[in-house]
Coordinates of C-alpha atoms in Angstrom, one line a residue:
M23 CA -105.5 -70.4 -94.6
T24 CA -101.8 -71.1 -94.9
A25 CA -99.4 -69.7 -97.5
P26 CA -97.6 -72.1 -99.9
S27 CA -94.1 -73.3 -99.0
D28 CA -92.7 -71.6 -102.1
D29 CA -91.1 -68.3 -100.8
A30 CA -91.7 -66.5 -104.1
S31 CA -94.2 -63.6 -103.9
V32 CA -97.3 -63.7 -106.0
A33 CA -95.8 -61.1 -108.3
Q34 CA -92.7 -63.3 -108.8
R35 CA -94.9 -66.4 -109.4
I36 CA -96.8 -64.4 -112.1
A37 CA -93.6 -63.3 -113.8
R38 CA -92.3 -66.8 -113.7
S39 CA -95.5 -68.4 -115.1
F40 CA -96.7 -65.7 -117.4
P41 CA -95.2 -67.1 -120.7
S42 CA -97.1 -70.3 -120.2
L43 CA -100.4 -68.8 -119.0
S44 CA -103.5 -68.9 -121.2
Q45 CA -105.0 -65.6 -122.5
S46 CA -107.8 -65.6 -119.8
H47 CA -105.2 -66.4 -117.1
R48 CA -103.1 -63.5 -118.3
E49 CA -106.1 -61.2 -117.9
V50 CA -106.4 -62.2 -114.3
A51 CA -102.7 -61.8 -113.8
R52 CA -102.7 -58.3 -115.2
Y53 CA -105.6 -57.3 -112.9
V54 CA -103.8 -58.7 -109.9
L55 CA -100.6 -56.9 -110.7
A56 CA -102.4 -53.6 -111.3
H57 CA -104.6 -53.9 -108.2
P58 CA -102.8 -56.2 -105.7
L59 CA -104.4 -54.7 -102.6
K60 CA -107.9 -54.8 -104.0
A61 CA -107.4 -58.4 -105.3
A62 CA -106.3 -59.5 -101.9
T63 CA -109.7 -58.4 -100.5
L64 CA -111.9 -60.0 -103.1
P65 CA -113.6 -63.4 -102.9
V66 CA -113.0 -65.5 -106.0
A67 CA -116.5 -64.8 -107.5
E68 CA -116.0 -61.0 -107.2
L69 CA -112.5 -61.2 -108.8
A70 CA -113.8 -63.3 -111.6
E71 CA -116.7 -60.9 -112.3
L72 CA -114.4 -57.9 -112.3
V73 CA -111.9 -59.5 -114.8
G74 CA -114.7 -61.0 -116.9
V75 CA -113.8 -64.6 -116.5
S76 CA -115.5 -67.6 -114.8
V77 CA -114.9 -68.7 -111.2
A78 CA -113.4 -71.9 -112.5
T79 CA -110.9 -69.8 -114.6
A80 CA -109.9 -67.8 -111.5
N81 CA -109.3 -71.0 -109.6
R82 CA -107.3 -72.5 -112.4
F83 CA -105.2 -69.3 -112.5
A84 CA -104.3 -69.8 -108.9
R85 CA -103.3 -73.4 -109.5
A86 CA -101.3 -72.3 -112.6
L87 CA -99.2 -70.2 -110.2
G88 CA -98.5 -73.3 -108.0
F89 CA -101.2 -72.8 -105.4
E90 CA -103.6 -75.5 -104.3
G91 CA -106.5 -73.1 -105.1
Y92 CA -107.8 -69.6 -104.9
A93 CA -107.9 -69.5 -101.1
Q94 CA -104.2 -70.3 -100.8
F95 CA -103.4 -67.7 -103.6
R96 CA -105.4 -65.0 -101.7
A97 CA -103.6 -65.9 -98.4
A98 CA -100.2 -65.4 -100.1
L99 CA -101.4 -62.1 -101.6
V100 CA -102.7 -60.9 -98.2
L101 CA -99.3 -61.5 -96.5
G102 CA -97.8 -58.3 -97.9
F103 CA -100.8 -56.3 -96.8
E104 CA -101.8 -57.8 -93.4
G105 CA -101.7 -54.5 -91.5
A106 CA -103.5 -52.5 -94.2
L107 CA -106.1 -55.2 -94.9
A108 CA -107.2 -55.9 -91.3
P109 CA -109.8 -53.0 -91.4
V110 CA -111.0 -54.1 -94.8
E111 CA -111.6 -57.7 -93.7
K112 CA -113.3 -56.5 -90.5
L113 CA -115.6 -54.1 -92.5
R114 CA -116.5 -56.9 -94.9
G115 CA -117.7 -59.0 -92.0
D116 CA -119.6 -56.1 -90.4
L117 CA -121.4 -55.2 -93.6
E118 CA -122.7 -58.7 -93.9
R119 CA -124.6 -58.2 -90.7
P120 CA -127.8 -56.1 -91.4
A121 CA -128.3 -53.1 -89.2
D122 CA -130.4 -49.9 -89.4
P123 CA -128.7 -46.5 -89.3
A124 CA -129.8 -45.8 -85.7
S125 CA -128.3 -49.0 -84.5
V126 CA -125.0 -48.3 -86.2
I127 CA -124.9 -44.8 -84.7
D128 CA -125.8 -46.1 -81.2
A129 CA -123.2 -48.9 -81.4
T130 CA -120.5 -46.4 -82.6
F131 CA -121.2 -44.1 -79.6
A132 CA -120.9 -47.2 -77.3
A133 CA -117.6 -48.2 -78.9
I134 CA -116.3 -44.7 -78.5
A135 CA -117.3 -44.6 -74.9
R136 CA -115.5 -48.0 -74.3
N137 CA -112.4 -46.6 -76.0
L138 CA -112.4 -43.5 -73.9
E139 CA -112.8 -45.3 -70.7
A140 CA -110.1 -47.8 -71.6
T141 CA -107.8 -44.9 -72.5
R142 CA -108.5 -43.0 -69.4
S143 CA -108.1 -45.9 -67.0
S144 CA -104.8 -47.1 -68.7
L145 CA -103.0 -43.7 -68.8
D146 CA -99.8 -43.8 -66.6
A147 CA -99.8 -40.8 -64.2
G148 CA -96.0 -40.6 -64.4
A149 CA -96.0 -40.6 -68.2
C150 CA -98.6 -37.8 -68.2
E151 CA -96.5 -35.7 -65.8
R152 CA -93.4 -36.2 -67.9
A153 CA -95.3 -35.3 -71.1
V154 CA -96.6 -32.0 -69.6
A155 CA -93.1 -31.2 -68.3
A156 CA -91.5 -31.9 -71.6
I157 CA -93.9 -29.7 -73.5
R158 CA -93.4 -26.8 -71.0
S159 CA -89.7 -27.0 -70.9
A160 CA -88.8 -27.6 -74.5
R161 CA -87.2 -24.8 -76.5
R162 CA -89.4 -25.6 -79.5
V163 CA -92.2 -28.1 -79.9
Y164 CA -92.8 -29.8 -83.3
V165 CA -96.1 -31.7 -83.9
V166 CA -96.1 -34.4 -86.5
G167 CA -99.2 -36.2 -87.8
F168 CA -100.2 -37.4 -91.2
G169 CA -103.4 -38.9 -92.6
S170 CA -106.2 -39.2 -90.1
S171 CA -103.7 -38.1 -87.4
S172 CA -103.2 -34.7 -89.1
W173 CA -106.5 -33.4 -87.7
P174 CA -105.8 -34.1 -84.0
A175 CA -102.2 -32.9 -84.6
G176 CA -103.5 -29.6 -85.8
L177 CA -105.8 -29.3 -82.8
L178 CA -102.8 -30.1 -80.5
A179 CA -100.6 -27.4 -82.1
R180 CA -103.5 -24.9 -81.9
N181 CA -104.1 -25.6 -78.2
L182 CA -100.5 -25.5 -77.2
D183 CA -100.0 -22.3 -79.0
L184 CA -102.3 -20.6 -76.4
T185 CA -99.9 -21.0 -73.5
R186 CA -96.4 -21.3 -75.1
Q187 CA -94.4 -20.0 -78.0
D188 CA -92.5 -21.9 -80.7
V189 CA -95.1 -24.6 -81.5
H190 CA -94.7 -25.8 -85.1
L191 CA -97.2 -28.0 -86.9
L192 CA -95.4 -30.1 -89.5
A193 CA -98.4 -31.4 -91.3
T194 CA -98.6 -29.0 -94.3
V195 CA -99.7 -29.2 -97.9
E196 CA -96.0 -29.8 -98.8
G197 CA -96.1 -33.0 -96.8
P198 CA -93.2 -34.9 -95.1
A199 CA -90.5 -33.1 -97.1
F200 CA -91.3 -29.9 -95.3
A201 CA -91.3 -31.7 -92.0
A202 CA -87.9 -33.3 -92.7
R203 CA -86.4 -29.9 -93.6
A204 CA -87.8 -28.3 -90.4
L205 CA -86.5 -31.2 -88.2
R206 CA -82.9 -30.7 -89.5
R207 CA -82.6 -27.9 -86.9
L208 CA -83.5 -30.1 -84.0
T209 CA -81.4 -30.0 -80.8
A210 CA -81.6 -31.9 -77.5
D211 CA -83.6 -29.0 -76.1
D212 CA -86.5 -29.6 -78.6
L213 CA -89.5 -31.8 -78.3
V214 CA -91.2 -33.7 -81.2
I215 CA -94.7 -34.9 -80.6
V216 CA -95.7 -37.7 -83.0
L217 CA -99.3 -38.8 -83.5
A218 CA -99.8 -42.1 -85.1
T219 CA -102.6 -44.7 -85.1
P220 CA -103.5 -47.4 -87.6
R221 CA -102.8 -47.2 -90.4
Y222 CA -99.3 -45.9 -89.6
F223 CA -97.6 -43.7 -92.2
A224 CA -94.1 -44.6 -93.0
D225 CA -93.2 -40.9 -93.1
T226 CA -94.3 -40.5 -89.5
V227 CA -92.0 -43.4 -88.4
R228 CA -89.1 -42.0 -90.3
L229 CA -89.5 -38.5 -88.9
A230 CA -89.7 -40.0 -85.4
S231 CA -86.4 -41.8 -86.0
Q232 CA -84.8 -38.6 -87.4
A233 CA -85.9 -36.8 -84.2
R234 CA -84.3 -39.4 -81.9
E235 CA -81.1 -39.4 -84.0
S236 CA -80.9 -35.6 -83.5
G237 CA -81.0 -36.1 -79.8
A238 CA -84.5 -34.5 -79.3
S239 CA -87.1 -35.9 -77.0
V240 CA -90.0 -37.7 -78.7
L241 CA -93.5 -37.8 -77.2
A242 CA -95.6 -40.4 -79.0
L243 CA -99.4 -40.3 -78.9
T244 CA -100.2 -43.7 -80.3
D245 CA -102.3 -46.8 -79.8
G246 CA -99.8 -49.1 -77.9
P247 CA -96.3 -50.5 -77.5
H248 CA -96.8 -52.4 -80.7
S249 CA -97.0 -49.2 -82.7
P250 CA -93.9 -48.6 -84.9
V251 CA -93.3 -45.2 -83.3
A252 CA -93.2 -46.6 -79.8
A253 CA -89.6 -47.8 -80.1
R254 CA -88.6 -44.2 -81.1
A255 CA -90.4 -42.5 -78.2
T256 CA -88.9 -41.2 -75.0
I257 CA -92.4 -40.7 -73.6
M258 CA -95.5 -42.5 -74.7
L259 CA -99.2 -41.9 -74.1
C260 CA -101.5 -44.6 -75.5
V261 CA -105.1 -44.6 -76.6
R262 CA -107.6 -47.3 -77.5
T263 CA -108.8 -46.9 -81.1
D264 CA -111.1 -49.9 -81.8
S265 CA -113.5 -49.2 -84.6
R266 CA -115.9 -51.5 -86.5
Y267 CA -115.9 -49.4 -89.7
F268 CA -112.6 -47.7 -89.9
A269 CA -108.9 -48.6 -89.5
A270 CA -109.0 -46.7 -86.1
S271 CA -111.3 -44.5 -84.2
D272 CA -110.2 -40.9 -84.1
A273 CA -112.3 -39.9 -81.1
S274 CA -109.8 -41.3 -78.4
L275 CA -106.8 -39.5 -80.0
A276 CA -108.8 -36.2 -80.2
A277 CA -109.8 -36.6 -76.6
L278 CA -106.2 -37.3 -75.5
V279 CA -105.1 -34.2 -77.3
E280 CA -107.7 -32.1 -75.5
A281 CA -106.8 -33.6 -72.2
L282 CA -103.1 -33.2 -72.6
S283 CA -103.6 -29.6 -73.8
S284 CA -105.7 -28.9 -70.8
A285 CA -103.1 -30.3 -68.4
V286 CA -100.4 -28.1 -70.1
A287 CA -102.7 -25.0 -69.9
H288 CA -103.4 -25.7 -66.2
A289 CA -99.7 -26.2 -65.4
S290 CA -98.8 -22.9 -67.1
G291 CA -100.5 -20.8 -64.5
E292 CA -101.1 -18.2 -67.1
L293 CA -104.3 -19.5 -68.8
V294 CA -106.5 -16.5 -67.8
A295 CA -104.0 -14.0 -69.1
A296 CA -103.4 -16.1 -72.3
A297 CA -107.1 -16.4 -72.9
T298 CA -107.6 -12.7 -72.4
R299 CA -104.8 -11.9 -74.9
L300 CA -106.3 -14.4 -77.4
T301 CA -109.8 -12.9 -77.0
E302 CA -108.5 -9.4 -77.5
S303 CA -106.6 -10.4 -80.7
V304 CA -109.5 -12.3 -82.3
L305 CA -112.4 -10.0 -81.2
P306 CA -112.2 -7.7 -84.3
W307 CA -112.7 -10.8 -86.4
L308 CA -115.8 -12.1 -84.7
D309 CA -119.3 -11.3 -85.8
G310 CA -120.5 -8.5 -83.6
D311 CA -123.8 -10.1 -82.6
Y312 CA -121.9 -13.2 -81.4
A313 CA -118.7 -11.8 -80.0
A314 CA -119.9 -12.5 -76.4
W315 CA -121.5 -15.8 -77.1
P316 CA -123.3 -17.3 -75.3
P317 CA -125.5 -14.5 -74.2
K318 CA -125.8 -13.8 -70.5
G319 CA -128.5 -15.9 -68.9
G320 CA -128.0 -18.6 -71.5
F321 CA -129.7 -19.2 -74.8
T322 CA -133.4 -20.0 -75.1
P323 CA -134.4 -20.9 -78.7
S324 CA -137.5 -19.2 -79.9
S325 CA -140.3 -21.0 -81.5
D326 CA -140.4 -18.3 -84.0
P327 CA -137.3 -18.5 -86.3
D328 CA -137.6 -14.8 -87.1
P329 CA -139.4 -13.0 -84.3
E330 CA -140.5 -9.4 -84.7
P331 CA -138.5 -6.8 -82.8

């Protein structure tokens, strides 16, 4: 599909043509303006059904805006959402291919395994060493991740906190405003770790830019040099995030977080002491029967769920 030569956006075309549109065409226009992203994903029959008009009316609406037909109208609408719509279009195609749940689960595990192996084999040893050194030497470490990246960001902050002080997670209920306020204190001695995979949050990119402008080092955990945070990074570690059903697979990023945390812990040389201090601090909060889990000799499940003493 090719977009029309007219440079006007779909919204501009609707505004320009609205006075001359028929009542049914205006209903389609109102729906498109209210739900542009959804409209960009819909075949003509689905859009017509949602609005309550005929397929022919939906096609005539596209022509009334100056398009050759609905396909060209939808192509123009998609242009503003290409990055965001890619997973939607991919998912639409996948759902059209029948598969039982076991097959989907098996295929997902296989895809995760491919992502992990591609990530492992492509990691640059020098970049890994620089990342670990930057984390260990920084005065303070800030971790930024929003959306799906907020979970691995929290895991990274939690793991780094075991072996070093001044680790700050900036993904809070207050959102990016809190992160922006915290980063105003940045100096060249600080490190900001930015996690971002599709779909990329604009706030993450802006905060990475703010960090660089402050002179701080920026470690990006992202999915490749095409990522918008890549240009803001002083160090970058990349993961493969291919997914059939989501914008990106989270498994590779979570695995990189654990691997990086492990490398930092190993390099600290104080892991045993740190683990001991952590155990002593959390022991009072653990259930007494499971404080030393797993039991010595391993755990053998009983066939009786509630055996007699």
